[in-house]
Short mmCIF file of C-alpha atoms in Angstrom, two decimals:
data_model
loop_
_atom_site.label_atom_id
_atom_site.label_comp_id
_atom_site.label_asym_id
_atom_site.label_seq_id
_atom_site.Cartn_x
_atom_site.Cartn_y
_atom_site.Cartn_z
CA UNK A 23 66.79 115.20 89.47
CA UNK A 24 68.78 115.96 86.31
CA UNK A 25 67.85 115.07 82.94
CA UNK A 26 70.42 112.31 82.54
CA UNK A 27 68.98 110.94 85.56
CA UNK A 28 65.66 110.72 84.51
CA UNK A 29 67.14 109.24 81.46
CA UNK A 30 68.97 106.73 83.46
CA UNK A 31 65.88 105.71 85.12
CA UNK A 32 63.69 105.65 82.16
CA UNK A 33 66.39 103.62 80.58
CA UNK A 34 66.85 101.07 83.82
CA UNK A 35 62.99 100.85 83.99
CA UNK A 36 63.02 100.08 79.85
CA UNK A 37 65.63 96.82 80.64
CA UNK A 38 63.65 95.98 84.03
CA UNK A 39 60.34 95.84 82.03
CA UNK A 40 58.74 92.27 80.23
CA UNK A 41 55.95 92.96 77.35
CA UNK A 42 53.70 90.32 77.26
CA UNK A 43 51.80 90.15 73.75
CA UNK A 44 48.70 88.26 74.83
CA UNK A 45 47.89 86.31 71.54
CA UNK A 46 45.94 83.09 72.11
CA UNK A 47 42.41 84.48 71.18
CA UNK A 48 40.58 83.20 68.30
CA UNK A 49 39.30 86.34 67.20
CA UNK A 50 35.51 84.94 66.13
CA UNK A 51 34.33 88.25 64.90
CA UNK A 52 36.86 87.66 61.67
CA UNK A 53 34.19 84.65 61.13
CA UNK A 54 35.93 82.07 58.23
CA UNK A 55 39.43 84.15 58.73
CA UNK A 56 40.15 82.79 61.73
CA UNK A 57 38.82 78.98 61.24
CA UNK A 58 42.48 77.89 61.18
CA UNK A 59 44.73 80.32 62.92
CA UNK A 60 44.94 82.93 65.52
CA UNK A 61 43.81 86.47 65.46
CA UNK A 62 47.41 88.12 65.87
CA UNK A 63 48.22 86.09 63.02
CA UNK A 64 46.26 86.93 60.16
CA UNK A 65 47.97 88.61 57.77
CA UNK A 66 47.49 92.26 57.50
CA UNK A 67 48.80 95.24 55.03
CA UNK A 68 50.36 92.97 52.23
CA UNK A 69 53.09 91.85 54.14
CA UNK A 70 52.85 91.56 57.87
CA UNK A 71 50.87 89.84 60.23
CA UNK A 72 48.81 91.88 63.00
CA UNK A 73 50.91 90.30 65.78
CA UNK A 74 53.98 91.82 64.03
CA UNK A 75 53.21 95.96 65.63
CA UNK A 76 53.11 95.39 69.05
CA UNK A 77 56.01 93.46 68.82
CA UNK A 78 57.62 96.39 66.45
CA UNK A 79 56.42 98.62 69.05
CA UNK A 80 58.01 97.07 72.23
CA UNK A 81 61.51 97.04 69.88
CA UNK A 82 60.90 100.61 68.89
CA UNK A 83 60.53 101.58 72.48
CA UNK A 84 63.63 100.22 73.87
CA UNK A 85 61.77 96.61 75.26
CA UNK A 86 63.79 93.51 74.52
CA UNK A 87 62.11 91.30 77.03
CA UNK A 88 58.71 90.17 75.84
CA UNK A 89 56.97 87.21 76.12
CA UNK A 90 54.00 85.64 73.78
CA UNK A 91 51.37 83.51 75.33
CA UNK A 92 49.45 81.76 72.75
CA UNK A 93 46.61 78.97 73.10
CA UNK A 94 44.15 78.63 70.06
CA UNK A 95 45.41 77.12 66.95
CA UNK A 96 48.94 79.04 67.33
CA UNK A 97 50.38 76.85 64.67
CA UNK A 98 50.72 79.71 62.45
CA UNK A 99 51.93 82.47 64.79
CA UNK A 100 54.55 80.64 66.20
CA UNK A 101 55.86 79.19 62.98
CA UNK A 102 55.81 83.00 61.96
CA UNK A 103 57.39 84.55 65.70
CA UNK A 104 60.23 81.52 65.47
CA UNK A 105 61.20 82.78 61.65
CA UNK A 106 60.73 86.73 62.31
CA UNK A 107 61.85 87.50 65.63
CA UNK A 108 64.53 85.39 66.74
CA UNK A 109 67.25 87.93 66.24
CA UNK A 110 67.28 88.34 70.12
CA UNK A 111 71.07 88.13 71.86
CA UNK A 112 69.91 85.83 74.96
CA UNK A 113 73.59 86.19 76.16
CA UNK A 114 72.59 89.98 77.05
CA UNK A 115 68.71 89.03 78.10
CA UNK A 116 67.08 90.15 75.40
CA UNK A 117 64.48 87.59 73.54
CA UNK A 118 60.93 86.81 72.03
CA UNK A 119 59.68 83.83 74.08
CA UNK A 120 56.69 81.79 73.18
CA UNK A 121 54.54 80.29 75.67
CA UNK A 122 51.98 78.10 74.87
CA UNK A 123 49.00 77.17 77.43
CA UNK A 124 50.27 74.48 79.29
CA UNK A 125 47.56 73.83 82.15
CA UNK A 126 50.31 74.86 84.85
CA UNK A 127 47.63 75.49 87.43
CA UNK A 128 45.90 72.83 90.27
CA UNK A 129 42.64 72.61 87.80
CA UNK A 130 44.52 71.73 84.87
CA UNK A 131 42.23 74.68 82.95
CA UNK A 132 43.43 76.30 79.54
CA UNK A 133 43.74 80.02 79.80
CA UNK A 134 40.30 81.55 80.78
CA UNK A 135 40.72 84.93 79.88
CA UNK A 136 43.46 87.43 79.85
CA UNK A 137 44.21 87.93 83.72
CA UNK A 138 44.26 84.09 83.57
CA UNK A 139 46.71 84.11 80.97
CA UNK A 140 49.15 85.81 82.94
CA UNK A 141 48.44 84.28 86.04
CA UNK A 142 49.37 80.52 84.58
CA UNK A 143 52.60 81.62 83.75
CA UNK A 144 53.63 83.89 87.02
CA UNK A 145 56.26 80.81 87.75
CA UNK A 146 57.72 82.31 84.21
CA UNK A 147 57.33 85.48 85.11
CA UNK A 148 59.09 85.42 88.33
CA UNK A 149 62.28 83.48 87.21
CA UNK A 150 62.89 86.09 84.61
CA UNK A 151 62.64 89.09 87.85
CA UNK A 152 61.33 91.79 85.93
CA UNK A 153 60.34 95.27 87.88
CA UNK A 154 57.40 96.07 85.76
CA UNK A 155 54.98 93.99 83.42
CA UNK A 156 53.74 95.27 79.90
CA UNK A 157 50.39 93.88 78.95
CA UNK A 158 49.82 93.97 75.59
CA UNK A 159 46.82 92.85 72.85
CA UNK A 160 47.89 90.41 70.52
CA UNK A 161 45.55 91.77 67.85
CA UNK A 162 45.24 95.82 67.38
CA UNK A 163 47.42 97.42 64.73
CA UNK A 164 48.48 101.00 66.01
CA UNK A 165 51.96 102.60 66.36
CA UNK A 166 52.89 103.52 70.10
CA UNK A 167 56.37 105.11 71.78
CA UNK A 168 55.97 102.63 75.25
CA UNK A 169 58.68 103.90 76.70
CA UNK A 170 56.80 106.93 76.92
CA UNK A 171 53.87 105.49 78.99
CA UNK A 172 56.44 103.74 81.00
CA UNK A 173 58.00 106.90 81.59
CA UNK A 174 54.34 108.51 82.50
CA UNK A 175 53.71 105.68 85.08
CA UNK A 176 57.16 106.66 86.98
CA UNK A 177 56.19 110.27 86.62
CA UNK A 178 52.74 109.57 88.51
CA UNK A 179 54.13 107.00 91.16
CA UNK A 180 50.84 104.77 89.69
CA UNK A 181 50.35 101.19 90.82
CA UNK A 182 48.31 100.76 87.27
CA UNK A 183 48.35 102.30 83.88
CA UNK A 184 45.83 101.87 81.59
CA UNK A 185 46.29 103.54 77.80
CA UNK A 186 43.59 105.18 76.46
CA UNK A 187 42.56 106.29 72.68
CA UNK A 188 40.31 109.44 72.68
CA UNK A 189 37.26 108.28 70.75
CA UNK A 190 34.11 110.78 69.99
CA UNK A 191 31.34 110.27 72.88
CA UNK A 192 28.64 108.11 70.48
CA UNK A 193 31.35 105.91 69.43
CA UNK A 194 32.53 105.16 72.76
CA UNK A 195 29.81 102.92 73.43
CA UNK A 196 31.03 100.06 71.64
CA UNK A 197 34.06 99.88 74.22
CA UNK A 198 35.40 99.83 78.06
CA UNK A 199 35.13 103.33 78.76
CA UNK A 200 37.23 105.11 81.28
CA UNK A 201 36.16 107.53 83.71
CA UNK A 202 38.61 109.78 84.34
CA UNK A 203 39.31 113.15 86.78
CA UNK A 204 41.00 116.51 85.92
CA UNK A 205 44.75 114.30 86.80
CA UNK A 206 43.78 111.92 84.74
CA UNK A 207 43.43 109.33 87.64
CA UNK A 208 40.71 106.58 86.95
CA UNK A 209 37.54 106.92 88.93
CA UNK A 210 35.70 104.92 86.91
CA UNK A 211 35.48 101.98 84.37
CA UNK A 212 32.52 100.79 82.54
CA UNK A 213 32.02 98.06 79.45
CA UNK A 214 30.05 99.40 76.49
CA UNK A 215 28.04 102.23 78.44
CA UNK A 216 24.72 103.62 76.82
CA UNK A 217 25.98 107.21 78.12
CA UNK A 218 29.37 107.34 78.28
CA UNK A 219 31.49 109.58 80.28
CA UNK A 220 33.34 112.01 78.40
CA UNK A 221 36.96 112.64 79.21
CA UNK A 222 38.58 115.49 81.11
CA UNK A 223 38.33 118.93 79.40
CA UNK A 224 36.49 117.41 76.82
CA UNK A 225 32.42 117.16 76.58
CA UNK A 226 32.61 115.50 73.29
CA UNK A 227 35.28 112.82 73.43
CA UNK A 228 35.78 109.81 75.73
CA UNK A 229 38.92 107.65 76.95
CA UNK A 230 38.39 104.06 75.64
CA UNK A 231 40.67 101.25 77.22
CA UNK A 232 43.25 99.83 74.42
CA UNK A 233 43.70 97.01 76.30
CA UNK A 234 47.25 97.80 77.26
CA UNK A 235 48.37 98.29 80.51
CA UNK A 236 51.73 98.68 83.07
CA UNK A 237 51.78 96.85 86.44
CA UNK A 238 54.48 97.42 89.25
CA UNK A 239 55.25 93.47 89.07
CA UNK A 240 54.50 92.47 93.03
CA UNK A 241 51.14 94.16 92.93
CA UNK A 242 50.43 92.22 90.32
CA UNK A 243 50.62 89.04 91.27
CA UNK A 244 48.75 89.74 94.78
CA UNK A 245 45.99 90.87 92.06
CA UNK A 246 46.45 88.00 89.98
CA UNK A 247 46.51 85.70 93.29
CA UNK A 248 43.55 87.15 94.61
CA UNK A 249 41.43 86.66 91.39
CA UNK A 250 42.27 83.13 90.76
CA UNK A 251 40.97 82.30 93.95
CA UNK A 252 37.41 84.20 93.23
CA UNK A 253 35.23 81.48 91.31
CA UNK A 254 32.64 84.33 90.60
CA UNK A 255 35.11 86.23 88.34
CA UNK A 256 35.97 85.87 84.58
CA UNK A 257 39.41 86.41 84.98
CA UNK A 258 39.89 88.79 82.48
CA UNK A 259 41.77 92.06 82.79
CA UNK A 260 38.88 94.39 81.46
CA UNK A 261 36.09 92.64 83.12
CA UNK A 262 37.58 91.91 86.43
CA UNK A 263 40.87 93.42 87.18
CA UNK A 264 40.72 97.08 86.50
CA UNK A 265 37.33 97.68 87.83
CA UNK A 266 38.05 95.73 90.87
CA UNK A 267 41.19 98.85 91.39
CA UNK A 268 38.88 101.61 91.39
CA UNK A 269 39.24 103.73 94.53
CA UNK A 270 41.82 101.15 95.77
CA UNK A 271 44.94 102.16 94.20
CA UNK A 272 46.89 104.89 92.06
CA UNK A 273 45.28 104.06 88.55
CA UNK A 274 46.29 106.56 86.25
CA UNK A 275 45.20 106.70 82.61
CA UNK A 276 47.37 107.54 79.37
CA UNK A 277 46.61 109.17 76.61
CA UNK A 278 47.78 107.52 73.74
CA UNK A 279 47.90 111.27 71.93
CA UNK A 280 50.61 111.37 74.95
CA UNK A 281 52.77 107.95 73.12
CA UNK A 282 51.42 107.76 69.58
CA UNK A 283 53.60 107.31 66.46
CA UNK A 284 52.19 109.97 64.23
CA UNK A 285 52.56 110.39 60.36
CA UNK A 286 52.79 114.05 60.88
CA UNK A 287 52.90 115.92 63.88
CA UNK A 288 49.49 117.30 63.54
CA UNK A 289 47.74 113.75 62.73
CA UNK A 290 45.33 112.18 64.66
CA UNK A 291 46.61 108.84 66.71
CA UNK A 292 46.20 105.84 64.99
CA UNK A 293 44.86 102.93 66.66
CA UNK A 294 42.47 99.81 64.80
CA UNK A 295 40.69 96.97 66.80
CA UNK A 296 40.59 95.18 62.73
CA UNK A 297 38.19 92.41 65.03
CA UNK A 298 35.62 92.56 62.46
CA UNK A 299 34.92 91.40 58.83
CA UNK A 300 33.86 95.58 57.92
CA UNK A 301 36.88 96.60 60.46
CA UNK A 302 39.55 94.29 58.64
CA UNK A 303 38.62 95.28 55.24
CA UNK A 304 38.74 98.58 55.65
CA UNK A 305 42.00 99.34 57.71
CA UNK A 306 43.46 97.32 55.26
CA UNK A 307 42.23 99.96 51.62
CA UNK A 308 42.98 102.56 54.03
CA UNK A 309 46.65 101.49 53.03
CA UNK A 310 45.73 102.64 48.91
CA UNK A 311 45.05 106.08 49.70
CA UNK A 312 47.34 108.48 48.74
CA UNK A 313 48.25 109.59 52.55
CA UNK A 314 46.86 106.64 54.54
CA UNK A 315 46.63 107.42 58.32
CA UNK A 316 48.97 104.54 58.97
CA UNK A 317 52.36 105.40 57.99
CA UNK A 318 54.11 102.06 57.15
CA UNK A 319 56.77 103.97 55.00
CA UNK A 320 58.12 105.57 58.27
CA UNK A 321 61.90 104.34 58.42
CA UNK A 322 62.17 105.94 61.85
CA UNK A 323 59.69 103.69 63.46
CA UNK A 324 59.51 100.52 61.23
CA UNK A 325 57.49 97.36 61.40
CA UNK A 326 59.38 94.19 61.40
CA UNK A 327 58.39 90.83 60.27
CA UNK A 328 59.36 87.66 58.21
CA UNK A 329 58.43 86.79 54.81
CA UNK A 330 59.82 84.72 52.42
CA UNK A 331 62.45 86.13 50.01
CA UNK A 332 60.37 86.30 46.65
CA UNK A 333 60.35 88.01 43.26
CA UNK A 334 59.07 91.15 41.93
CA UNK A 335 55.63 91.74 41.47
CA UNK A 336 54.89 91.12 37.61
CA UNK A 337 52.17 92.85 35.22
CA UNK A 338 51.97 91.22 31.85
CA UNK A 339 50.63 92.00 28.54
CA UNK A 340 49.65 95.23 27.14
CA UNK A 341 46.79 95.13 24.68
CA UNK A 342 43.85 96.66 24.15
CA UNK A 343 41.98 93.79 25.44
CA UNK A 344 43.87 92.71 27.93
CA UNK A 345 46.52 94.57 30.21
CA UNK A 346 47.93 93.99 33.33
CA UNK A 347 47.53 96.84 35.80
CA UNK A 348 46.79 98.30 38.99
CA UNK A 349 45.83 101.48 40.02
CA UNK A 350 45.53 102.87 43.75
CA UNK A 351 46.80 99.54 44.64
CA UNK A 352 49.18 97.60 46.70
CA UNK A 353 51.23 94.59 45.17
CA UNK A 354 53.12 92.55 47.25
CA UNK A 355 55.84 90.38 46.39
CA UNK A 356 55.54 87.17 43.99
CA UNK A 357 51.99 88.80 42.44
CA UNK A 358 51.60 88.34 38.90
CA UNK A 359 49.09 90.70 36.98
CA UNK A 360 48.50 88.81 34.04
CA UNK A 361 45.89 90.76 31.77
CA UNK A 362 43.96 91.59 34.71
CA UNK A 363 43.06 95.18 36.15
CA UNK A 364 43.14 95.90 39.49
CA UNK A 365 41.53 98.67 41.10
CA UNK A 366 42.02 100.31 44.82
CA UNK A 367 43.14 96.73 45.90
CA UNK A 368 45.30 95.37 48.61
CA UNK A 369 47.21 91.77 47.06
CA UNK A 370 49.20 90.23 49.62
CA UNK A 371 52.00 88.04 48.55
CA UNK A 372 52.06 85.25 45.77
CA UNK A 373 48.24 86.69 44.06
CA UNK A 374 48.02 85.74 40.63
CA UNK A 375 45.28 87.42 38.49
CA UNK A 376 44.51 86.09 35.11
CA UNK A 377 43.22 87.74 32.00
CA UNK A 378 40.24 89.87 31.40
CA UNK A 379 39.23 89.73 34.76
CA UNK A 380 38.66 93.19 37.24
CA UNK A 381 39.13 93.73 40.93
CA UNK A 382 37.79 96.70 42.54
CA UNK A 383 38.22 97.52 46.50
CA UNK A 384 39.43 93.77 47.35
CA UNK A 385 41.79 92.72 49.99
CA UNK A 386 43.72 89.41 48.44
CA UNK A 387 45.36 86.95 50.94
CA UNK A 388 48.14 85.44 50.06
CA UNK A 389 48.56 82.05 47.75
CA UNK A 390 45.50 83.02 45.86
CA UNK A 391 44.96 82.21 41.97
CA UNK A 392 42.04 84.43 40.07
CA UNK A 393 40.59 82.64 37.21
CA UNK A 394 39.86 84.36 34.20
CA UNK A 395 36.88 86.54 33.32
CA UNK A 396 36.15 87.17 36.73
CA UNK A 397 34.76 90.47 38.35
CA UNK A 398 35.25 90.72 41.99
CA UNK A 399 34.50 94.02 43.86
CA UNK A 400 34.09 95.41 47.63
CA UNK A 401 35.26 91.59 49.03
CA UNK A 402 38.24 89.14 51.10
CA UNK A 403 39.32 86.47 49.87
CA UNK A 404 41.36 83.89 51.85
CA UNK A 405 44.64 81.90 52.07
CA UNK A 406 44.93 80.13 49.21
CA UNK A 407 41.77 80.58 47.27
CA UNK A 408 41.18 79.08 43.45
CA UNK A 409 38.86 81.44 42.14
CA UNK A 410 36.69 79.84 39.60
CA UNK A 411 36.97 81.48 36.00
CA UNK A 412 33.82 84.15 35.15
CA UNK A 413 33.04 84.41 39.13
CA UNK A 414 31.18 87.80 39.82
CA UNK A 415 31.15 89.05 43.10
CA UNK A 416 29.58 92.65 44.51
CA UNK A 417 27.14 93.07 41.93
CA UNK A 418 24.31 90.78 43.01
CA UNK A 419 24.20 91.16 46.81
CA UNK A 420 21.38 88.65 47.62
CA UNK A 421 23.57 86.23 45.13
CA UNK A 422 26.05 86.75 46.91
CA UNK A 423 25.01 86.33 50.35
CA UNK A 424 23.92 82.34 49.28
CA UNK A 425 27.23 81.27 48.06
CA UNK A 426 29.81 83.36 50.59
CA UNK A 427 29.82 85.66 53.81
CA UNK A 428 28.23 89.19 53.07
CA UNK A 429 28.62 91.96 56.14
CA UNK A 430 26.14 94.17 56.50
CA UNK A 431 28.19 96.83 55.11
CA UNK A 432 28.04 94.82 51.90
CA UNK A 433 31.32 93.09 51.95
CA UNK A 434 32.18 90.10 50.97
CA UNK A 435 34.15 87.09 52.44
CA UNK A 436 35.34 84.36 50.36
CA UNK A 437 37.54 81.51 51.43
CA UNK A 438 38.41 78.23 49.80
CA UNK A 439 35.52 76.17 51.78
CA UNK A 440 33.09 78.22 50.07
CA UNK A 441 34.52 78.10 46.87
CA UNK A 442 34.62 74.11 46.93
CA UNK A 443 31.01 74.24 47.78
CA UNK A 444 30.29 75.99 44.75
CA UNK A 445 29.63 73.50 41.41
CA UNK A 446 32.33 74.10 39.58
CA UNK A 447 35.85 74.12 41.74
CA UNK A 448 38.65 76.43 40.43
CA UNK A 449 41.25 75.19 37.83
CA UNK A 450 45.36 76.17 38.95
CA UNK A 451 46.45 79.05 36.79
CA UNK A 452 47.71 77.64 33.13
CA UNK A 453 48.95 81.64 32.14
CA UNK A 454 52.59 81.82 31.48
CA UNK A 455 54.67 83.46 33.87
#
């Protein structure tokens, strides 16, 4: 077979191929950031929401089918899916399709895990006749080429392909490890082992499931058939479904070294699970370093979402005193600086900070208003927070720790429930503009 065959192919397997972006968790390890919306949709990197790359990536890679199942308090994501991504031309089959639990099953159950998911909506899935299914994570921030994998799953003839992110061996024990052979077919999966196995060729490095995987569509529904009918299992694609294929199929892993969107060509693969308070904060001042390892400036492979048209960011006033700066920073749209200085900070849209106040190695969601004298380091803080005037956060852990959320790694989470609980509630900003 020629080249433009295999491109043909590749290219017929592309249009024959539905993503689903599995987004109805709540995401409890984000704690407060998560108490009214979804984990794909909490805003991440000043002006996108984490929901918004694996959709970029499926429209990067040539996929125009995808579906979005949602279930816990999707309010939010589906307000933001409806306004960002309905560019789709339906005449030609392309489209971003929501698909909220609806109990379609004989026990009238909400989704019960991710296989589950899926499973509810194989009615769906049928009438739209695709050849292959994408399963996708709602909730990791990475930038992947799919049509590569998709390309390495015709290549190997595999029933099943599971990406993989190298990880070194001691950190591998924090996730579903695959066991893998010299052909990289999967011999063995395991969840959070105390010795991992390390992958092929490599004593120090392991293969870590992503979470993302390719099914030939008719095997799986039998799977998905056969599962739904076992009352022992959890119905869940990493605890049930791939181990349950060992030694009873072609399951093939890929490397996401083999699909990732690099920077540079020599830079590492870049992949984030931001499921955690620590995790969250820091892949988002990742973004202030000079060369971050996620490339959002990359015009060759960009990241789409919606946000409201808004101004400028604004800095204001230039005395000794008072100035409005930032440094090592990102400023998102509608931000006003007033006075303030703002150090190796992340402000997502609409952050106002007031005069003579200081932010150090914060990540700002957006709506929020910083009272005056305040000094805030190493913290969140929420939707829509009024910051008190003279709060001081980062210097007095134990303080701290009785008034907000403080992570072991000494960070601290603030939201407008805590803030209300404190004595004095936060005055609206009365700076000039």
């Amino acid at each position: 077979m020629d080249q433009m065959d295999v491109a043909y192919d590749l290219n017929r397997a592309l249009k024959g191929t539905l993503a689903l972006v599995l987004a109805g968790g709540r995401g409890s390890r984000l704690m407060a950031l998560t108490d009214d919306e979804a984990k794909p949709a909490v805003p991440f990197a000043g002006k996108f929401r984490i929901v918004d790359f694996p959709l970029s990536n499926c429209i990067n890679s040539g996929i125009r089918r995808i579906a979005v199942p949602t279930q816990y308090k999707a309010h939010t994501l589906i307000r933001h899916i409806q306004r960002g991504w309905s560019f789709f031309r339906a005449e030609i089959n392309e489209f971003v399709e929501l698909w909220p639990a609806q109990q379609q099953t004989r026990d009238e159950a909400w989704y019960r895990g991710t296989a589950d998911a899926v499973y509810q909506n194989l009615d769906t899935i049928r009438a739209h006749d695709p050849d292959y299914i994408l399963i996708l994570a709602g909730d990791h921030v990475y930038r992947q080429d799919y049509s590569r994998m998709l390309a390495h799953h015709l290549e190997t003839g595999a029933d099943v392909t599971v990406s993989c992110v190298e990880v070194p061996l001691e950190q591998a024990k924090g996730f579903g490890v695959v066991d893998a052979d010299e052909n990289d077919n999967i011999v063995g999966f395991l969840e959070k082992p105390a010795d991992p196995p390390h992958m092929p060729g490599d004593p120090t490095r392991a293969f870590a499931s992503m979470g993302i995987y390719i099914f030939n569509r008719p095997f799986l529904e039998d799977l998905l058939e056969t599962d739904a009918a076992d009352p022992t299992s959890a119905h869940d694609f990493g605890k049930n479904i791939i181990p349950g294929l060992i030694g009873r199929c072609k399951l093939i892993a890929h490397r996401l070294s083999d699909s990732a969107v690099r920077s540079t060509p020599d830079a590492e693969p870049y992949w984030r699970d931001v499921g955690t308070v620590d995790a969250y904060w820091e892949a988002n001042l990742d973004l202030v370093n000079v060369t971050p390892e996620l490339d959002l400036y990359d015009q060759g492979w960009p990241i789409w979402t919606y946000q409201e048209q808004l101004p400028s960011a604004k800095f204001v006033f230039d005395n000794e005193d008072r100035r409005g700066m930032a440094v090592d920073s990102l400023v998102s749209g509608g931000c006003i600086i007033s006075g303030a200085t703002v150090r190796g900070s992340l402000l997502f849209s609409n952050v106002r900070v007031n005069s003579y106040s200081t932010m150090e190695n914060t990540v700002v969601l957006p709506g929020t208003d910083i009272g005056r004298n305040c000094r805030i380091r190493n913290a969140i803080i929420g939707n829509n927070c009024r910051v008190p005037e003279g709060l001081v956060v980062g210097e007095d852990r134990t303080l701290d720790a009785r008034r907000f959320h403080v992570t072991e790694r000494g960070v601290t989470l603030i939201t407008q429930r805590m803030l209300e609980a404190l004595e004095s509630p936060a005055p609206r900003s009365v700076e000039p503009a």
